[in-house]
Coordinates of C-alpha atoms in Angstrom, one line a residue:
M1 CA 34.0 297.9 160.6
D2 CA 34.0 297.2 156.8
I3 CA 37.4 295.8 155.2
I4 CA 38.4 295.3 152.0
F5 CA 41.0 292.6 151.0
Y6 CA 43.2 291.8 147.8
H7 CA 45.7 289.1 147.4
P8 CA 46.5 287.4 144.4
T9 CA 46.7 283.9 146.0
F10 CA 45.2 283.9 149.5
S11 CA 41.6 282.6 149.7
L12 CA 39.2 285.3 151.1
E13 CA 37.0 282.5 152.9
K14 CA 40.1 281.8 155.2
W15 CA 40.9 285.3 155.9
Q16 CA 36.9 286.1 156.5
Q17 CA 37.0 283.4 158.9
G18 CA 40.4 284.1 160.4
L19 CA 39.5 287.8 161.1
Q20 CA 36.0 287.0 162.2
Q21 CA 37.4 284.9 164.8
R22 CA 40.0 287.6 166.0
L23 CA 38.0 291.1 165.2
P24 CA 33.9 289.8 165.3
Q25 CA 32.7 293.1 164.2
A26 CA 34.8 292.8 161.2
R27 CA 33.2 292.4 157.7
L28 CA 35.9 291.4 155.2
R29 CA 35.0 291.5 151.5
L30 CA 37.2 291.1 148.4
W31 CA 37.7 294.3 146.4
Q32 CA 36.6 294.0 142.5
P33 CA 37.1 296.8 140.1
G34 CA 34.2 299.1 140.7
D35 CA 33.8 298.8 144.3
D36 CA 34.0 302.3 145.6
D37 CA 31.7 301.4 148.9
H38 CA 32.8 302.6 152.2
A39 CA 35.6 300.8 154.1
D40 CA 37.5 301.3 157.1
Y41 CA 40.5 299.4 156.4
A42 CA 42.1 297.7 153.4
L43 CA 44.4 294.7 153.5
M44 CA 46.5 294.4 150.3
R45 CA 49.4 292.8 148.2
F46 CA 50.0 293.4 144.7
A47 CA 46.7 295.1 144.3
P48 CA 45.5 297.2 141.3
V49 CA 46.0 301.1 141.9
E50 CA 42.3 301.4 141.5
M51 CA 41.9 299.7 145.0
L52 CA 42.8 303.1 147.0
Q53 CA 43.0 305.7 144.3
G54 CA 40.2 308.4 145.2
R55 CA 38.9 306.1 148.1
R56 CA 38.1 308.1 151.4
G57 CA 37.1 307.3 154.7
L58 CA 40.1 304.8 155.3
K59 CA 41.6 304.6 158.7
A60 CA 44.7 302.5 157.4
I61 CA 46.1 300.4 155.1
F62 CA 47.8 297.2 155.7
A63 CA 50.4 295.5 153.2
I64 CA 50.0 291.6 153.6
G65 CA 54.0 290.9 153.5
A66 CA 57.0 292.6 155.2
G67 CA 58.2 294.7 152.0
V68 CA 55.9 297.3 150.6
D69 CA 57.9 297.9 147.4
D70 CA 54.8 297.1 145.4
I71 CA 52.9 299.7 146.7
L72 CA 55.6 302.4 146.7
G73 CA 56.2 301.6 143.1
Q74 CA 52.6 302.4 142.4
L75 CA 52.8 305.6 144.5
Q76 CA 55.8 306.9 142.3
Q77 CA 53.3 306.7 139.2
H78 CA 50.3 307.4 140.9
P79 CA 51.0 309.9 143.7
D80 CA 47.4 310.2 144.7
M81 CA 47.0 306.8 145.1
I82 CA 47.2 307.0 149.0
D83 CA 45.9 309.9 151.4
P84 CA 49.2 311.0 152.8
A85 CA 46.9 311.0 156.2
V86 CA 46.2 307.6 156.0
P87 CA 49.0 305.2 157.7
L88 CA 50.6 302.2 155.7
F89 CA 51.6 299.2 157.9
R90 CA 53.5 296.5 157.0
L91 CA 54.4 292.8 158.7
E92 CA 57.3 293.1 160.6
D93 CA 57.6 289.5 161.8
T94 CA 54.5 287.4 161.9
G95 CA 56.9 284.3 161.7
M96 CA 59.0 285.6 159.3
G97 CA 61.7 286.1 161.6
L98 CA 62.2 282.3 162.6
Q99 CA 62.3 281.5 159.0
M100 CA 64.9 283.9 158.1
Q101 CA 66.8 282.5 161.0
E102 CA 66.7 279.1 159.9
Y103 CA 67.8 280.0 156.5
A104 CA 70.9 282.2 157.5
V105 CA 72.0 279.9 160.3
H106 CA 71.5 276.8 157.8
T107 CA 73.5 278.6 155.1
V108 CA 76.4 280.2 157.1
L109 CA 77.1 277.0 159.2
G110 CA 77.4 275.1 155.9
W111 CA 80.0 277.6 154.3
F112 CA 82.0 277.7 157.6
R113 CA 82.0 273.8 157.5
R114 CA 82.9 273.7 153.8
F115 CA 80.3 271.6 152.7
D116 CA 80.1 273.9 149.7
D117 CA 83.6 272.6 149.0
Y118 CA 82.9 269.0 149.8
R119 CA 79.7 268.7 147.7
L120 CA 81.9 269.9 144.6
Q121 CA 84.5 267.4 145.5
Q122 CA 82.0 264.7 145.8
Q123 CA 80.8 265.3 142.1
Q124 CA 84.6 264.2 141.2
A125 CA 84.7 261.3 143.7
L126 CA 87.2 263.0 145.3
W127 CA 88.1 262.2 149.2
K128 CA 90.2 265.3 150.3
P129 CA 89.4 266.5 154.2
L130 CA 89.8 270.6 153.8
R131 CA 91.6 272.8 156.3
N132 CA 88.8 274.4 158.5
Y133 CA 88.0 278.2 158.6
K134 CA 89.0 280.0 161.7
R135 CA 85.9 281.0 163.7
E136 CA 87.2 284.2 164.7
E137 CA 87.9 285.4 161.3
F138 CA 84.5 284.3 160.0
T139 CA 83.0 287.7 160.3
V140 CA 79.4 287.8 159.3
G141 CA 78.1 291.3 158.4
I142 CA 74.3 292.1 158.0
M143 CA 73.1 294.8 156.0
G144 CA 69.8 296.0 157.7
A145 CA 69.0 296.1 161.2
G146 CA 65.3 296.3 161.3
V147 CA 63.3 293.4 162.8
L148 CA 64.3 290.7 160.3
G149 CA 68.1 291.8 160.2
L150 CA 68.2 291.9 164.1
S151 CA 66.5 288.6 164.3
V152 CA 69.1 286.9 162.0
A153 CA 71.9 288.3 164.0
E154 CA 70.6 287.0 167.3
S155 CA 70.3 283.5 166.1
L156 CA 74.1 283.6 164.8
K157 CA 75.4 285.0 168.2
A158 CA 75.2 281.4 169.7
W159 CA 77.8 280.0 167.2
G160 CA 80.2 282.6 168.0
F161 CA 81.0 284.4 165.0
P162 CA 82.1 287.8 164.8
L163 CA 79.1 290.0 163.7
R164 CA 78.4 293.4 162.7
C165 CA 75.6 295.1 160.9
W166 CA 75.1 298.3 158.8
S167 CA 72.1 300.4 158.9
R168 CA 70.9 303.6 157.6
S169 CA 71.2 305.2 161.0
P170 CA 73.0 304.4 164.5
K171 CA 72.1 301.2 166.5
Q172 CA 73.4 300.2 169.9
L173 CA 73.3 296.7 169.8
A174 CA 74.7 294.2 172.6
G175 CA 77.4 292.1 171.0
I176 CA 77.1 293.5 167.5
D177 CA 79.6 295.9 166.0
S178 CA 77.3 298.5 164.8
F179 CA 78.2 300.7 161.4
H180 CA 76.0 303.1 159.6
G181 CA 75.8 305.6 157.0
D182 CA 77.7 306.0 153.9
E183 CA 80.6 307.1 155.5
Q184 CA 81.2 303.8 157.7
M185 CA 80.4 301.6 154.8
A186 CA 84.0 300.7 153.9
D187 CA 84.6 300.1 157.4
F188 CA 81.6 297.8 157.7
L189 CA 82.5 295.7 154.4
S190 CA 86.4 295.3 155.3
G191 CA 86.9 292.2 156.9
T192 CA 83.8 290.6 156.6
Q193 CA 83.6 287.1 155.4
V194 CA 79.9 286.4 154.9
L195 CA 77.5 289.3 153.9
I196 CA 73.8 288.7 154.5
N197 CA 71.2 291.7 152.9
L198 CA 68.3 292.3 154.6
L199 CA 67.8 295.8 153.6
P200 CA 64.4 297.3 152.6
N201 CA 64.2 298.3 149.0
T202 CA 64.2 301.7 148.1
P203 CA 65.6 304.0 145.7
Q204 CA 68.9 304.5 147.7
T205 CA 69.2 300.6 148.0
V206 CA 68.7 299.7 144.6
G207 CA 71.8 298.2 143.2
I208 CA 73.9 298.5 146.3
I209 CA 75.3 294.7 145.9
N210 CA 77.5 295.9 142.8
R211 CA 81.3 295.2 142.0
A212 CA 82.6 298.2 144.1
L213 CA 81.1 296.7 147.3
L214 CA 82.0 293.2 146.5
D215 CA 85.3 294.2 146.0
R216 CA 85.6 295.5 149.6
L217 CA 84.8 292.0 151.0
N218 CA 87.4 289.5 152.1
D219 CA 88.7 287.6 149.3
G220 CA 87.0 284.5 149.1
A221 CA 83.8 286.0 150.8
F222 CA 80.0 284.9 150.4
V223 CA 77.1 286.7 149.8
M224 CA 73.6 285.9 150.8
N225 CA 70.6 287.7 149.5
L226 CA 67.4 287.4 151.5
A227 CA 65.9 290.9 150.6
R228 CA 65.1 291.9 147.2
G229 CA 66.5 291.2 143.7
A230 CA 66.8 294.8 143.2
H231 CA 69.7 295.2 145.4
V232 CA 72.1 292.9 143.5
V233 CA 73.7 294.0 140.2
E234 CA 73.4 290.4 138.8
E235 CA 76.3 290.9 136.0
D236 CA 78.4 292.4 138.9
L237 CA 78.0 289.2 141.2
L238 CA 78.7 286.8 138.3
A239 CA 81.8 288.4 137.5
A240 CA 82.8 288.4 141.1
L241 CA 82.3 284.9 141.4
N242 CA 83.7 283.9 138.2
D243 CA 87.2 285.5 139.0
N244 CA 86.9 283.8 142.6
K245 CA 86.5 287.3 144.3
I246 CA 83.4 285.7 145.6
K247 CA 83.1 281.9 146.8
G248 CA 79.5 281.5 146.8
A249 CA 76.2 283.0 146.9
A250 CA 73.0 281.9 148.4
L251 CA 70.2 283.8 146.5
D252 CA 66.6 283.8 147.4
V253 CA 65.3 286.9 145.3
F254 CA 66.0 288.0 141.6
A255 CA 65.7 291.0 139.7
K256 CA 63.1 289.2 137.8
E257 CA 61.2 286.2 139.0
P258 CA 60.7 283.5 138.2
L259 CA 64.2 283.5 137.2
S260 CA 64.6 282.5 133.6
P261 CA 65.4 279.1 132.8
D262 CA 68.4 280.4 130.8
H263 CA 69.9 282.6 133.6
P264 CA 73.5 281.7 134.3
F265 CA 72.9 281.5 138.0
W266 CA 71.2 278.0 137.6
L267 CA 74.1 276.3 136.4
H268 CA 76.9 278.1 138.2
P269 CA 78.7 275.5 140.6
R270 CA 78.9 278.2 143.6
V271 CA 75.5 279.6 143.6
T272 CA 72.7 277.9 145.4
L273 CA 69.1 279.3 144.5
T274 CA 65.8 279.2 146.4
P275 CA 62.4 280.4 144.6
H276 CA 61.7 283.5 147.1
N277 CA 60.6 281.4 150.0
A278 CA 63.2 282.1 152.6
A279 CA 60.6 283.8 154.7
V280 CA 57.0 283.3 153.3
T281 CA 53.6 285.3 155.3
L282 CA 52.6 283.1 157.6
Q283 CA 48.6 283.6 157.3
G284 CA 47.8 282.8 160.8
E285 CA 50.3 285.3 162.5
A286 CA 49.4 287.9 159.7
M287 CA 45.8 287.9 160.6
S288 CA 46.8 288.0 164.4
Y289 CA 49.0 291.0 164.0
I290 CA 46.7 292.8 161.8
A291 CA 43.6 292.0 164.0
S292 CA 45.6 293.5 167.1
A293 CA 46.8 296.5 165.3
I294 CA 43.2 297.4 164.3
A295 CA 42.1 297.0 167.8
Q296 CA 44.8 299.2 168.9
L297 CA 43.8 302.0 166.3
E298 CA 40.2 301.5 167.2
A299 CA 41.6 302.4 170.8
G300 CA 43.4 305.4 169.7
Q301 CA 46.8 303.4 170.1
Q302 CA 49.7 303.4 167.9
P303 CA 50.6 299.8 166.4
E304 CA 54.2 298.9 165.5
G305 CA 55.1 298.5 161.8
R306 CA 54.1 301.9 160.4
V307 CA 56.0 302.6 157.3
D308 CA 57.6 305.9 156.6
L309 CA 56.5 307.0 153.0
T310 CA 59.6 309.2 152.5
R311 CA 61.9 306.3 153.6
G312 CA 60.6 303.4 152.0
Y313 CA 60.3 301.5 155.0

């Protein structure tokens, strides 16, 4: 079994050893320009178009990440890059769900307990107890009801906040109010105090967090973006923060990364930044998923995580 591999930062040797332990019959090699030799599977992240373009004989392609927007972006310019008959799979969780839970719970509790306000008061040497929010009014709305979105929702249940989610298609979720489609977006946003974005990056979701959407949230609401920077119209979010429509934002992803040193987000008192590490790919877990998925494919079974190229996730 021959597998080609490309990742800008992951060690080839580590993946060779890891897959050999999990798939003894696998022979993993680093793809390099000009390599058109046979391969049964391709593992890739931010790979050149040439890695797949014109390649025949692949049984499946695995994106080494939860998102596939790098691949879909290339497909828009090079529609022949992937044979439509070859399935594309992505990492649905592989340890990222727990990391997203940690980030979301930490941030939501911090806002709920007003630690952001106390941090600002500390800078002024101001001793002033503040009135607490009412838990029953601190509604958390999650955009995106996929594996990661539902994982975050489940982690917040224990804290007693009203929970709701919005997705493209209907969901039946115990203990979570479910909204779907454009026609239910306004109802989802109305009364939401914390908006958490975990949507996939598709042409339909680019710029979805704009001023019109923000204006439908509660006055003094909070925004957390854990998905992709392309989802947020940054100028609109800044304006909403500056006129106090939005009280605070926790941002892990940005339209351009790394974030420019002169970007106003850096010094905004109501913005908390992290460098796109809310959930990173855990290589051991990723190897185990890919090895298991390949074994399933070899046995004629269908693994979880297949991407619908028409939807983008």
